mmCIF file with all atom_site columns, C-alpha atoms and ligand atoms in Angstrom:
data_model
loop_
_atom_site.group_PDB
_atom_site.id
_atom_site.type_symbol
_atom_site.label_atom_id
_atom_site.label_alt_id
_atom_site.label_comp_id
_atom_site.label_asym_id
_atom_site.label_entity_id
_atom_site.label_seq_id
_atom_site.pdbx_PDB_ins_code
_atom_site.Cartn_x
_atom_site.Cartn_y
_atom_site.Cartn_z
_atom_site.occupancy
_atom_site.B_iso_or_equiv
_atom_site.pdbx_formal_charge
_atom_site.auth_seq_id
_atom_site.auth_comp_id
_atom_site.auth_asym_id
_atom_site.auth_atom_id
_atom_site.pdbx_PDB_model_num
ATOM   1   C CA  . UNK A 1 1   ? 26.026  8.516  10.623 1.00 61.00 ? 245 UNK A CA  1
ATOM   2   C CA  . UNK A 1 2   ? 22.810  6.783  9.564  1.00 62.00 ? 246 UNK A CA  1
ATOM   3   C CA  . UNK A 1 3   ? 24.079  4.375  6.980  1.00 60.00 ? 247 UNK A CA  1
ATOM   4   C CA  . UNK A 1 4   ? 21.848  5.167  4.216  1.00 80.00 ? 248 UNK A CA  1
ATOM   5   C CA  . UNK A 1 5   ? 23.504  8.598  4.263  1.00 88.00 ? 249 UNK A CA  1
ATOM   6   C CA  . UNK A 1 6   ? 23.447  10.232 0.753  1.00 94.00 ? 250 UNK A CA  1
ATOM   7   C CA  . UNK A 1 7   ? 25.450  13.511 1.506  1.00 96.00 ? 251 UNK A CA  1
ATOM   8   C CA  . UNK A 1 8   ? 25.765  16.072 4.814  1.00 97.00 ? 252 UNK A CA  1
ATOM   9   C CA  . UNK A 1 9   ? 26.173  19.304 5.094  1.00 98.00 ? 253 UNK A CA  1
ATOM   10  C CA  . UNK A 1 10  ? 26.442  22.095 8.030  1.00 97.00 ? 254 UNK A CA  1
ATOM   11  C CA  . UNK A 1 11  ? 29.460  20.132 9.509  1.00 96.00 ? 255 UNK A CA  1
ATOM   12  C CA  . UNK A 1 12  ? 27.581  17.049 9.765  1.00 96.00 ? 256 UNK A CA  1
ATOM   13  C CA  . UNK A 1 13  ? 24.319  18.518 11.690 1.00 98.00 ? 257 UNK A CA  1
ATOM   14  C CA  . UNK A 1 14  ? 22.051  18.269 8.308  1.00 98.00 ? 258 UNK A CA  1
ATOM   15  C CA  . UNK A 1 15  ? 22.133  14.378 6.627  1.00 98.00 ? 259 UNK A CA  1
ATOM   16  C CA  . UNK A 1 16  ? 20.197  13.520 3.395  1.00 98.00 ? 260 UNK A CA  1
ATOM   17  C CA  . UNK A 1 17  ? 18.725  9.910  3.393  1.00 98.00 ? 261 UNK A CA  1
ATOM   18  C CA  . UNK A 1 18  ? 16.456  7.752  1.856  1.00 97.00 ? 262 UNK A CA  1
ATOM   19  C CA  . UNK A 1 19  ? 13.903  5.714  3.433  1.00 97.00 ? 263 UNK A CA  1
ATOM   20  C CA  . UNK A 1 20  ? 10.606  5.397  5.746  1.00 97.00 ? 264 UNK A CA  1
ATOM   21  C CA  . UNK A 1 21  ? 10.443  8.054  8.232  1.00 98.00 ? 265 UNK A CA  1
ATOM   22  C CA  . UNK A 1 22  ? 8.875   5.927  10.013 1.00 98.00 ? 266 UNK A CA  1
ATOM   23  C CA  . UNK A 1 23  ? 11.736  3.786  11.011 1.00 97.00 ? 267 UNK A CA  1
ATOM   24  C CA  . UNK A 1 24  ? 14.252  6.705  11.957 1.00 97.00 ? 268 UNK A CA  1
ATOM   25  C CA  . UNK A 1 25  ? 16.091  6.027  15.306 1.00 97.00 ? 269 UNK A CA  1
ATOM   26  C CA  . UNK A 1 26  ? 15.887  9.917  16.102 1.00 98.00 ? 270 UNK A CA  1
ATOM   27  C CA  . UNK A 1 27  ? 15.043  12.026 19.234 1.00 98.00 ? 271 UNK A CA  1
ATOM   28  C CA  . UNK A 1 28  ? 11.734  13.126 16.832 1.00 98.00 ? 272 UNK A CA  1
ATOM   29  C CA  . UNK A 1 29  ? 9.793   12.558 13.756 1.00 98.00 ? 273 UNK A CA  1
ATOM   30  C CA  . UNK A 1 30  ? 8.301   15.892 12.017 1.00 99.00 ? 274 UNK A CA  1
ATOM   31  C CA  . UNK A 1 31  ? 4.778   14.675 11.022 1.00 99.00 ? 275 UNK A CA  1
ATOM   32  C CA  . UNK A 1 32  ? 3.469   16.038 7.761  1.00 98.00 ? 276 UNK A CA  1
ATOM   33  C CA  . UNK A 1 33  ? -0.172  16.672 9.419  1.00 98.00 ? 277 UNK A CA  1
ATOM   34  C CA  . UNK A 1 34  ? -3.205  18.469 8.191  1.00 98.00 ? 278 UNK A CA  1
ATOM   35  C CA  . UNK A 1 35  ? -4.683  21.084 9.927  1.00 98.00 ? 279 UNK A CA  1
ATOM   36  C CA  . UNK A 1 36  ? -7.387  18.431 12.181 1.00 98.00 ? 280 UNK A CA  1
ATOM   37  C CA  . UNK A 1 37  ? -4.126  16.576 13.522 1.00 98.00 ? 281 UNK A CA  1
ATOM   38  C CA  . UNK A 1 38  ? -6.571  13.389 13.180 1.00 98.00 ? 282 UNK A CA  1
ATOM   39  C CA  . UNK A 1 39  ? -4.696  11.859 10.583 1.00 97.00 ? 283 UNK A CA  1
ATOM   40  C CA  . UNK A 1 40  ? -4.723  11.048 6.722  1.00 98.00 ? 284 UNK A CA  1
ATOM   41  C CA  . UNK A 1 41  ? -1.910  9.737  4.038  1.00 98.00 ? 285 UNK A CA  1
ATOM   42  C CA  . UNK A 1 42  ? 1.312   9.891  3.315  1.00 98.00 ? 286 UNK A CA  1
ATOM   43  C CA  . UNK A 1 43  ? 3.657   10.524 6.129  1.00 98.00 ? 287 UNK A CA  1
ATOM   44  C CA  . UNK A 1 44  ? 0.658   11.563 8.545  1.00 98.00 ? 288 UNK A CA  1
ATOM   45  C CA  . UNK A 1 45  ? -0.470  7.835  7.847  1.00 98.00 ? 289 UNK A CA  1
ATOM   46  C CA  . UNK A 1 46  ? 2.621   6.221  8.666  1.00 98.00 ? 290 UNK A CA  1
ATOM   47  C CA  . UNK A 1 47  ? 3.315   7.690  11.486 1.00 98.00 ? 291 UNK A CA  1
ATOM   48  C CA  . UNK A 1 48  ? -0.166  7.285  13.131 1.00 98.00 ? 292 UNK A CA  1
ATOM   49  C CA  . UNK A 1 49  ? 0.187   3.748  11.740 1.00 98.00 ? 293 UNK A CA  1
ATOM   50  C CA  . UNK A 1 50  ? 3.344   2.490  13.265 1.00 98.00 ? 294 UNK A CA  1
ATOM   51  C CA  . UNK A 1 51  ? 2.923   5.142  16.191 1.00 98.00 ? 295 UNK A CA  1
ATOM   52  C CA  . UNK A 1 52  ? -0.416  3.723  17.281 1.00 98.00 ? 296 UNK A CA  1
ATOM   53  C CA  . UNK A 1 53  ? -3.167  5.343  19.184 1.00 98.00 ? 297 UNK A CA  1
ATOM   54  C CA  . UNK A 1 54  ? -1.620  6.839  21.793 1.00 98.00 ? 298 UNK A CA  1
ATOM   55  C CA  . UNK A 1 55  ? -0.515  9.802  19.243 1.00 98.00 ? 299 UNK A CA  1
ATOM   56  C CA  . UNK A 1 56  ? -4.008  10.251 17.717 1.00 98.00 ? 300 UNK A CA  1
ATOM   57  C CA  . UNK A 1 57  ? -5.361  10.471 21.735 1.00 98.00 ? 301 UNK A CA  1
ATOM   58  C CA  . UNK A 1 58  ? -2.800  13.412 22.286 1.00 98.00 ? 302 UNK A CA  1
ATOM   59  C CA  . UNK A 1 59  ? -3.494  14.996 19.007 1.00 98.00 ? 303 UNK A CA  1
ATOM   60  C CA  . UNK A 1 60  ? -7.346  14.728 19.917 1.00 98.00 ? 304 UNK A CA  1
ATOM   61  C CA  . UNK A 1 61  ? -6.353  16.115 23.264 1.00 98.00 ? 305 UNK A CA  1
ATOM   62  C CA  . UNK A 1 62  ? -4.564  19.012 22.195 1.00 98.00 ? 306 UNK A CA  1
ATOM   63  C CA  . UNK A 1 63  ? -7.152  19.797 19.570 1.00 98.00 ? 307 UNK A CA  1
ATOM   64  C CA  . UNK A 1 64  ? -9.957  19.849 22.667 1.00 98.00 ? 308 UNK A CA  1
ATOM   65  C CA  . UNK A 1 65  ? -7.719  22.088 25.274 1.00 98.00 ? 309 UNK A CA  1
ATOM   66  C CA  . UNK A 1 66  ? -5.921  24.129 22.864 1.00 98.00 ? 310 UNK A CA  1
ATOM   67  C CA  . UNK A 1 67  ? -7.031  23.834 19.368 1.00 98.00 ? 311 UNK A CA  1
ATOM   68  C CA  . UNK A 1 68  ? -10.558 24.013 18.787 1.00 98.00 ? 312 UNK A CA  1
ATOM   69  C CA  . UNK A 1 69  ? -9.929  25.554 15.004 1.00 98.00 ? 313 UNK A CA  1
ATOM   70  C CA  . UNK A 1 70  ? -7.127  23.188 14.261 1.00 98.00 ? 314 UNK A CA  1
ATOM   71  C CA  . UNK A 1 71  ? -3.493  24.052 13.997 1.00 98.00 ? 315 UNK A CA  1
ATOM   72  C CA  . UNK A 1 72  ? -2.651  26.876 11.055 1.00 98.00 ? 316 UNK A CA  1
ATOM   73  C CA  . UNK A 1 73  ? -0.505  26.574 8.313  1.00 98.00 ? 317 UNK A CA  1
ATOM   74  C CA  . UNK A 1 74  ? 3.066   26.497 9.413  1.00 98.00 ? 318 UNK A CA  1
ATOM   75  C CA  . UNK A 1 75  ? 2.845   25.481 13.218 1.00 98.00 ? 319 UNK A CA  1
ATOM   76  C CA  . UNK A 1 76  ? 3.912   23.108 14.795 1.00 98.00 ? 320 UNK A CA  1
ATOM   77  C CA  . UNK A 1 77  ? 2.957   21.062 18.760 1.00 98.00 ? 321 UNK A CA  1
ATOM   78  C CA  . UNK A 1 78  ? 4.414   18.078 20.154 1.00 98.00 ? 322 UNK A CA  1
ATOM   79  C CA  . UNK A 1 79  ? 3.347   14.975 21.305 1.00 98.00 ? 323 UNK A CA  1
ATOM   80  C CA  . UNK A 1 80  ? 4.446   10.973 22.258 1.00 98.00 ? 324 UNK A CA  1
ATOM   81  C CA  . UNK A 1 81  ? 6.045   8.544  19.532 1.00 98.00 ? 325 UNK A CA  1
ATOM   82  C CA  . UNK A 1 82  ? 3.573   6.283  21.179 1.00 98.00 ? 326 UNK A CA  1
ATOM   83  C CA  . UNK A 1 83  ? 5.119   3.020  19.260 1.00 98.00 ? 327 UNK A CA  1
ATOM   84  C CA  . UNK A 1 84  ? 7.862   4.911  17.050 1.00 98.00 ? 328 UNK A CA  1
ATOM   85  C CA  . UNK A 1 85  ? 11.441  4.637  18.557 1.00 97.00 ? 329 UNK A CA  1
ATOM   86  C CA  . UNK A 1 86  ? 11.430  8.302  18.169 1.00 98.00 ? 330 UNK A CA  1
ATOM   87  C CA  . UNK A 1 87  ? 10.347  9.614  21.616 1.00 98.00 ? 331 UNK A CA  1
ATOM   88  C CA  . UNK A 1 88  ? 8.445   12.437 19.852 1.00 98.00 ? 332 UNK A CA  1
ATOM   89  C CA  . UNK A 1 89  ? 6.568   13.479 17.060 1.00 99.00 ? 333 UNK A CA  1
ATOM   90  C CA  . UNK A 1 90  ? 6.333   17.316 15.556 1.00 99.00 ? 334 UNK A CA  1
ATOM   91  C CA  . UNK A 1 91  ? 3.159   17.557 14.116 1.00 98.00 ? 335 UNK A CA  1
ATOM   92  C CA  . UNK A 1 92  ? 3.466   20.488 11.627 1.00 99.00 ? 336 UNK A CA  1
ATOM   93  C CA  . UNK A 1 93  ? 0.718   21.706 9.046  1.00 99.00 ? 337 UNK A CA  1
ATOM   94  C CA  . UNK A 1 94  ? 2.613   22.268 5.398  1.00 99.00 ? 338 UNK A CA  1
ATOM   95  C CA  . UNK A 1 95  ? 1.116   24.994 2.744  1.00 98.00 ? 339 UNK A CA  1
ATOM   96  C CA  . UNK A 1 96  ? -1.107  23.686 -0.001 1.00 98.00 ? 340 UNK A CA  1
ATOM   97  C CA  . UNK A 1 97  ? 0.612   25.127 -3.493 1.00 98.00 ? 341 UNK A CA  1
ATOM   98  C CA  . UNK A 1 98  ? -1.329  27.988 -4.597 1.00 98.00 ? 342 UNK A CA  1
ATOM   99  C CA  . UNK A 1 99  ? -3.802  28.079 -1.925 1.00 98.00 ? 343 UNK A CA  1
ATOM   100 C CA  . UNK A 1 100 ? -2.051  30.707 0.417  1.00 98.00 ? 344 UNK A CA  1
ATOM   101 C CA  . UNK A 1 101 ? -2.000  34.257 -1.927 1.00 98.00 ? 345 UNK A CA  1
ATOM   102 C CA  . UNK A 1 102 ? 1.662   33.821 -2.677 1.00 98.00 ? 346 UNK A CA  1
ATOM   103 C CA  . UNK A 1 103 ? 2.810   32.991 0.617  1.00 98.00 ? 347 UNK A CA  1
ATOM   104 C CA  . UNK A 1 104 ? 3.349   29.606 0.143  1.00 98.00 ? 348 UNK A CA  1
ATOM   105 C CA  . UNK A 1 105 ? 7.624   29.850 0.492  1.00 98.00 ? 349 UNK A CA  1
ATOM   106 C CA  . UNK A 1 106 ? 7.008   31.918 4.160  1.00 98.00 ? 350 UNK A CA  1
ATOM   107 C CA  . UNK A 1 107 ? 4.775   28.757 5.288  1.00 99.00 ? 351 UNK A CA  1
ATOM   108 C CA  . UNK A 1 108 ? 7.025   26.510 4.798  1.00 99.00 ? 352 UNK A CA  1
ATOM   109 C CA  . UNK A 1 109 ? 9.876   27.992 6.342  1.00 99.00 ? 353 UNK A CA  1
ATOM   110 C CA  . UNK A 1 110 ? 7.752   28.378 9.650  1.00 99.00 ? 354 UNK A CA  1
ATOM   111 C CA  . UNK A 1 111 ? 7.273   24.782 9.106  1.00 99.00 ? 355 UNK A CA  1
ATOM   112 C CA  . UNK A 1 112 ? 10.821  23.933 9.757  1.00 99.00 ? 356 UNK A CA  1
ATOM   113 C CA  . UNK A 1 113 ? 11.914  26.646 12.218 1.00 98.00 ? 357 UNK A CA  1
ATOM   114 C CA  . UNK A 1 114 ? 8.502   26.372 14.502 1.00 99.00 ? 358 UNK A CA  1
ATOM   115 C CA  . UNK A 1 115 ? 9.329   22.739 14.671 1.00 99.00 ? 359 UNK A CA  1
ATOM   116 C CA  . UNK A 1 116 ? 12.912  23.036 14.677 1.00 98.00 ? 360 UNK A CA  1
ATOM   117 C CA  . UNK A 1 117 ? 12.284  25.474 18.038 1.00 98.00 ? 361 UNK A CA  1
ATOM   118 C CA  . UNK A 1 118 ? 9.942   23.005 19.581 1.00 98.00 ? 362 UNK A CA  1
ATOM   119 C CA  . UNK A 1 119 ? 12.778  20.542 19.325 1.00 98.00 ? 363 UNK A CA  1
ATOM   120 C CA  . UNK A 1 120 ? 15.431  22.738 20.694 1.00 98.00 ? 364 UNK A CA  1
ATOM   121 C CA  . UNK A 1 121 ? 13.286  23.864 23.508 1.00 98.00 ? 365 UNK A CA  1
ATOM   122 C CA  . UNK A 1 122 ? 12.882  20.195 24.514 1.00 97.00 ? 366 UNK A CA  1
ATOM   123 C CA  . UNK A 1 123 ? 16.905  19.645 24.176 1.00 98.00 ? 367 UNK A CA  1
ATOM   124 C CA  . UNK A 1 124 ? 16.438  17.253 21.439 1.00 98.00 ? 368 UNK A CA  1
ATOM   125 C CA  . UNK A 1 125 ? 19.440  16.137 20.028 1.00 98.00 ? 369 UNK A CA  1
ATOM   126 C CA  . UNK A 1 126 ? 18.160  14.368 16.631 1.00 98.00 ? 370 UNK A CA  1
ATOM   127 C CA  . UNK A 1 127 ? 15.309  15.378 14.099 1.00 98.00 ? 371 UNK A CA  1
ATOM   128 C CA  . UNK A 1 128 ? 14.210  13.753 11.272 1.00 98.00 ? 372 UNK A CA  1
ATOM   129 C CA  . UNK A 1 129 ? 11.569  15.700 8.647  1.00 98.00 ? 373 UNK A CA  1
ATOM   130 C CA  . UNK A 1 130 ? 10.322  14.319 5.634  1.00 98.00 ? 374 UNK A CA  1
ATOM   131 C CA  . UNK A 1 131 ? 9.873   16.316 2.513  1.00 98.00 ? 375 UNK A CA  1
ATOM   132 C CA  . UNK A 1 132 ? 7.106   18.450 4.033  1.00 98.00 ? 376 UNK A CA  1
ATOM   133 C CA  . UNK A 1 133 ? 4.307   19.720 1.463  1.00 98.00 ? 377 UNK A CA  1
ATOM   134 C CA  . UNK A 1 134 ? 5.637   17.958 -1.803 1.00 98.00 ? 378 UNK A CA  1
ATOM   135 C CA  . UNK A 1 135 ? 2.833   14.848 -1.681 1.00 98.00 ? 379 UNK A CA  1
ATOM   136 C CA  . UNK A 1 136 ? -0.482  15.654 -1.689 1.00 98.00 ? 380 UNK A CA  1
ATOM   137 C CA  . UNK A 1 137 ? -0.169  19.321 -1.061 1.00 98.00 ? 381 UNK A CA  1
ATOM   138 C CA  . UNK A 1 138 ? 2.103   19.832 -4.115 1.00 98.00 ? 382 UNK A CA  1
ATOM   139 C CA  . UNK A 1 139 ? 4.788   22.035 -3.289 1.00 98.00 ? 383 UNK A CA  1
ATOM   140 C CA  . UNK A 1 140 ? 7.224   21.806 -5.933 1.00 98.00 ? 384 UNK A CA  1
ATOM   141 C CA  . UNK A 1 141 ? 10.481  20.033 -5.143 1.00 98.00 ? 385 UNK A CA  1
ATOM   142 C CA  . UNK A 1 142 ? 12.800  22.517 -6.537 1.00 98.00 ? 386 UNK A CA  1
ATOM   143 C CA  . UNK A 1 143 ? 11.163  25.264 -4.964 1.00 98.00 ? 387 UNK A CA  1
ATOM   144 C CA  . UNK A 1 144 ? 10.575  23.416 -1.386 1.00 98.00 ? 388 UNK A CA  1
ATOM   145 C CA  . UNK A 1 145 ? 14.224  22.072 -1.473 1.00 98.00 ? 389 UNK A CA  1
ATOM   146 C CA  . UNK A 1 146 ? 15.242  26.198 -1.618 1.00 98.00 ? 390 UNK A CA  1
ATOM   147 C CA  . UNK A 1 147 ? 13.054  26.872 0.683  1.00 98.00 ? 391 UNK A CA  1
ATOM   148 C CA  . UNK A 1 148 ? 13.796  24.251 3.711  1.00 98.00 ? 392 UNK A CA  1
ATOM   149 C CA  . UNK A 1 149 ? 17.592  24.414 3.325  1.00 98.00 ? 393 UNK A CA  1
ATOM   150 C CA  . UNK A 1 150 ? 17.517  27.864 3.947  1.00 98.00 ? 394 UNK A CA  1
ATOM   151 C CA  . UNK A 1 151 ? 14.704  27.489 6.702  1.00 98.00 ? 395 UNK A CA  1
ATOM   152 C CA  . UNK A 1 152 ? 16.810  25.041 8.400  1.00 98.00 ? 396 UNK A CA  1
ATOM   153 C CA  . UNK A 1 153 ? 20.572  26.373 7.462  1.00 98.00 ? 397 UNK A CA  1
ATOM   154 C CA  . UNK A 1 154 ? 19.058  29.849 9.594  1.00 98.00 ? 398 UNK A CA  1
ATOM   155 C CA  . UNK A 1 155 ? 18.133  28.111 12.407 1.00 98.00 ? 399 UNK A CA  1
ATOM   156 C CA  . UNK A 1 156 ? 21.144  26.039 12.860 1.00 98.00 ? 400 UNK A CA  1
ATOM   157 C CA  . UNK A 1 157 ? 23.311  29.169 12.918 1.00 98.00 ? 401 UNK A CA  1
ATOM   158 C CA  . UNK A 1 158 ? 21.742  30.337 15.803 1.00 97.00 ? 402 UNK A CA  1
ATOM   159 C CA  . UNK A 1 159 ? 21.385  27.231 17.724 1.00 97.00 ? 403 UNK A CA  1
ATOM   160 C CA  . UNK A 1 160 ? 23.788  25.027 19.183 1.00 96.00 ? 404 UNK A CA  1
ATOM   161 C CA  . UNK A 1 161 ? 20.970  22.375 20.522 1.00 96.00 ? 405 UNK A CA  1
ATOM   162 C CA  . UNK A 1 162 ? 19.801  20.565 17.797 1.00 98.00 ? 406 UNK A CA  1
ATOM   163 C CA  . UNK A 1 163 ? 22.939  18.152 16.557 1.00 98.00 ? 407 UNK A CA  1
ATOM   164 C CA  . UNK A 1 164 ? 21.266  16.430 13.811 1.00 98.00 ? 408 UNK A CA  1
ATOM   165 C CA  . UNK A 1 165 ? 18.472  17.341 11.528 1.00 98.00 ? 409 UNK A CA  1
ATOM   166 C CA  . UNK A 1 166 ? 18.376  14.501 8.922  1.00 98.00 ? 410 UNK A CA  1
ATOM   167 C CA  . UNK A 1 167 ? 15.816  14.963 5.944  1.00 98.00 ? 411 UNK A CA  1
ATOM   168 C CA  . UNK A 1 168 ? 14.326  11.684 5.340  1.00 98.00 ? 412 UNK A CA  1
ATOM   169 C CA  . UNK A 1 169 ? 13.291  11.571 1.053  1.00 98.00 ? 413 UNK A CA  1
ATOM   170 C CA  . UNK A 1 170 ? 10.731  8.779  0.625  1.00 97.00 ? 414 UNK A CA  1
ATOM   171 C CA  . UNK A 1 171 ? 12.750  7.211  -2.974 1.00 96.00 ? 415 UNK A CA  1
ATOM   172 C CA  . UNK A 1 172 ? 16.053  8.291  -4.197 1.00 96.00 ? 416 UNK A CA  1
ATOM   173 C CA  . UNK A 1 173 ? 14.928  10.684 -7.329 1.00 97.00 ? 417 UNK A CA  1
ATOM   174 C CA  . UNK A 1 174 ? 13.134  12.898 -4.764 1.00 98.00 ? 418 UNK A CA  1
ATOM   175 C CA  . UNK A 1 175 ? 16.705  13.037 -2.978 1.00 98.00 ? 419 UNK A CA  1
ATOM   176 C CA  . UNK A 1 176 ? 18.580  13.910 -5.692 1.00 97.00 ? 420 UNK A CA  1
ATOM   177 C CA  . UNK A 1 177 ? 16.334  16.335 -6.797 1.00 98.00 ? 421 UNK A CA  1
ATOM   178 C CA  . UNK A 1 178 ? 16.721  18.043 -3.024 1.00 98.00 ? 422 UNK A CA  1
ATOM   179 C CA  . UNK A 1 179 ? 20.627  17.359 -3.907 1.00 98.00 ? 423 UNK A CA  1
ATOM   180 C CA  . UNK A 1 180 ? 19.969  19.405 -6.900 1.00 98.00 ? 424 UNK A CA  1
ATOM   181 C CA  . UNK A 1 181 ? 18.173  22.451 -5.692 1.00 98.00 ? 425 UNK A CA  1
ATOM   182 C CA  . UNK A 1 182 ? 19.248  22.805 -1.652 1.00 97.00 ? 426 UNK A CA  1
ATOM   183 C CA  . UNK A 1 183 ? 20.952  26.514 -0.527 1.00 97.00 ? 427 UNK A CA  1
ATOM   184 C CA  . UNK A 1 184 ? 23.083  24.452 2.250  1.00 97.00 ? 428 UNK A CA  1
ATOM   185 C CA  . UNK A 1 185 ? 26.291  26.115 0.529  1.00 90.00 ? 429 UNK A CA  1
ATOM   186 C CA  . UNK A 1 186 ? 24.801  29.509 -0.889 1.00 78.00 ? 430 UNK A CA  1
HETATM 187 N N1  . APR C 2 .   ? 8.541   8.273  4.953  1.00 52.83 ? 923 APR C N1  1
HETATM 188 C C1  . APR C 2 .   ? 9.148   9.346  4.362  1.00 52.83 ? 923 APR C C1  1
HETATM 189 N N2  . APR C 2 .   ? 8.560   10.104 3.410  1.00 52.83 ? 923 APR C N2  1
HETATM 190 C C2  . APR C 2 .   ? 7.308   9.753  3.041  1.00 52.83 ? 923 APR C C2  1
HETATM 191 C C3  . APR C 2 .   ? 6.609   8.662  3.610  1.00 52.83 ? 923 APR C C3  1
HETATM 192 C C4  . APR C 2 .   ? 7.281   7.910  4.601  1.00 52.83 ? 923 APR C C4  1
HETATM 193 N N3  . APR C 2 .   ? 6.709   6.842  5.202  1.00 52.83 ? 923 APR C N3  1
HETATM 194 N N4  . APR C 2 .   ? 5.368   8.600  3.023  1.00 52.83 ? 923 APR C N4  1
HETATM 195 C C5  . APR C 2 .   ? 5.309   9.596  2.128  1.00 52.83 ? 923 APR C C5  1
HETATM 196 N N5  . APR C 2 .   ? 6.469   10.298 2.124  1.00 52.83 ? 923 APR C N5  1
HETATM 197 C C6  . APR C 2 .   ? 6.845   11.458 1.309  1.00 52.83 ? 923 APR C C6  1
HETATM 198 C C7  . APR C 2 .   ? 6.021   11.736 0.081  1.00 52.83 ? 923 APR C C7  1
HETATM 199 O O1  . APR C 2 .   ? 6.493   10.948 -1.005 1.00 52.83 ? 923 APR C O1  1
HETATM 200 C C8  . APR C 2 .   ? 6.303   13.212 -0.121 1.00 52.83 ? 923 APR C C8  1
HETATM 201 O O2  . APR C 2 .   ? 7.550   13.370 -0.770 1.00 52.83 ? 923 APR C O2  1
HETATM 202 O O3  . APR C 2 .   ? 6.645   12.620 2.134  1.00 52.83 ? 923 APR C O3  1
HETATM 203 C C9  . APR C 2 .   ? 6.445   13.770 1.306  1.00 52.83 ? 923 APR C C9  1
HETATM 204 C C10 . APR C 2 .   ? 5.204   14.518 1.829  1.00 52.83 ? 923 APR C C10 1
HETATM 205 O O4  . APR C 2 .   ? 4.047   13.879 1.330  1.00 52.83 ? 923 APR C O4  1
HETATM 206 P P1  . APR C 2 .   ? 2.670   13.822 2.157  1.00 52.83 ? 923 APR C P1  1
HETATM 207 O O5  . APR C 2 .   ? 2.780   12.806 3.219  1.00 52.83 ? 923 APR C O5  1
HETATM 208 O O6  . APR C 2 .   ? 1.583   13.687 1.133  1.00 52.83 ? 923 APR C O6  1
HETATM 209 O O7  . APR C 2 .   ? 2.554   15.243 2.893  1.00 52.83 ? 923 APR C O7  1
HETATM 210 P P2  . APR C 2 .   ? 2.091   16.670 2.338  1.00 52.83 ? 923 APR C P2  1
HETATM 211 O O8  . APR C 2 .   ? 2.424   16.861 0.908  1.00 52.83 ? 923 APR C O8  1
HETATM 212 O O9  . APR C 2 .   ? 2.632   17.637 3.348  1.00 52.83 ? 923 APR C O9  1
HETATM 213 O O10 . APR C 2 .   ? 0.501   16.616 2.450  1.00 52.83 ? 923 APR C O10 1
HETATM 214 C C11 . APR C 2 .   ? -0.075  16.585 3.738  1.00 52.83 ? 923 APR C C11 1
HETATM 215 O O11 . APR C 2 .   ? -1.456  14.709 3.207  1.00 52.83 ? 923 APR C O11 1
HETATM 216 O O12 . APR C 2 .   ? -1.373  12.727 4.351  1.00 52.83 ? 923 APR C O12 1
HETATM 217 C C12 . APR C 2 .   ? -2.060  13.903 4.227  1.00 52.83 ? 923 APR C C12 1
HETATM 218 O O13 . APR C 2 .   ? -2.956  14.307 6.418  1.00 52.83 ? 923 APR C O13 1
HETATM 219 C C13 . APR C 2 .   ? -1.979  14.737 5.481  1.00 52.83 ? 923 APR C C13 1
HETATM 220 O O14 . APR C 2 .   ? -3.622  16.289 4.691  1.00 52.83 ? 923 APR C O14 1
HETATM 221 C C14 . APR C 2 .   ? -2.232  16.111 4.924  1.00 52.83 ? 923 APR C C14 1
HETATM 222 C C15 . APR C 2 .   ? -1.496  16.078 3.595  1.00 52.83 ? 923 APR C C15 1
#
């Protein structure tokens, strides 16, 4: 149990912290990309950052062989943790608020199970997220904590791979107001 553990739920498999994703000893880190997968702020900084160039080559990579538009809303690919101790990251694309006709909720569930699947498929045991889509693209806390606790709380029940997804909140009111507003127990 990560000792900055604020609560867990799902028999242990989903942990709450606070901190730097960054600096998660987990199987991967979900990167909170934009659609170029060439880097920006926020988490996608960080990671890139700490991660070093070896990520942005395989992003840049993927974008040439597979991805000549960019990766949509809501998917997710893998590549190294280049520098990270995480041997992975999960680059996923989060919905901007009110820029997807109402289907903002939908998007961010694929988020979490496209990457959660990716994971699973690779036999990771640990996954760490941050709080995809509530920086710079404005998803409401209340209504993203909902929405990724049920996202994730699905997946789980169907998979017996995954044995820890911990959701890494960036300062402790942004935790508390996922505490607040998750469906873990609903
Ligand atoms: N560790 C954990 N959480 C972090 C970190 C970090 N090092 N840095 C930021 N956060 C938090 C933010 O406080 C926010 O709660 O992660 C959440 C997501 O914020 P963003 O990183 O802004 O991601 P998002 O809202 O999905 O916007 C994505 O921002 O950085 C650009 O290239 C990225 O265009 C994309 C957009």
């Amino acid at each position: 149990m990560p000792a900055e553990t604020l609560r867990s739920f799902l028999g242990d498999r989903v942990r709450v912290v606070v901190g730097d994703i960054t600096r998660q000893h987990v199987d991967a880190l979900v990167n909170a990309a934009n659609s170029t997968l060439l880097g920006g702020g926020g988490v996608d900084g960080a990671i890139h950052r700490v991660g070093g160039s070896a990520i942005l080559e395989e992003c840049r990579e993927l974008r040439r062989v597979l991805l000549p538009d960019g990766l949509p809303t809501g998917e997710a690919v893998v590549t190294t943790g280049g520098l990270l101790a995480a041997r992975y990251v999960i680059h996923t694309v989060g919905p901007i608020w009110g820029r997807h006709a109402g289907r903002e909720a939908e998007l961010l569930a694929a988020c979490y199970r496209n990457s959660l699947s990716l994971a699973a498929e690779r036999r990771l045991a640990s996954v760490a997220f941050p709080s995809i889509s509530t920086g710079a693209y404005s998803y409401p806390r209340v209504e993203a904590a909902a929405v990724s606790s049920r996202a994730i709380k699905d997946f789980l029940a169907d998979d017996e791979t995954v044995g820890e997804v911990r959701l890494v909140f960036f300062s402790p009111g942004d935790a508390q107001a996922f505490l607040k507003h998750h469906d873990f127990e609903g």
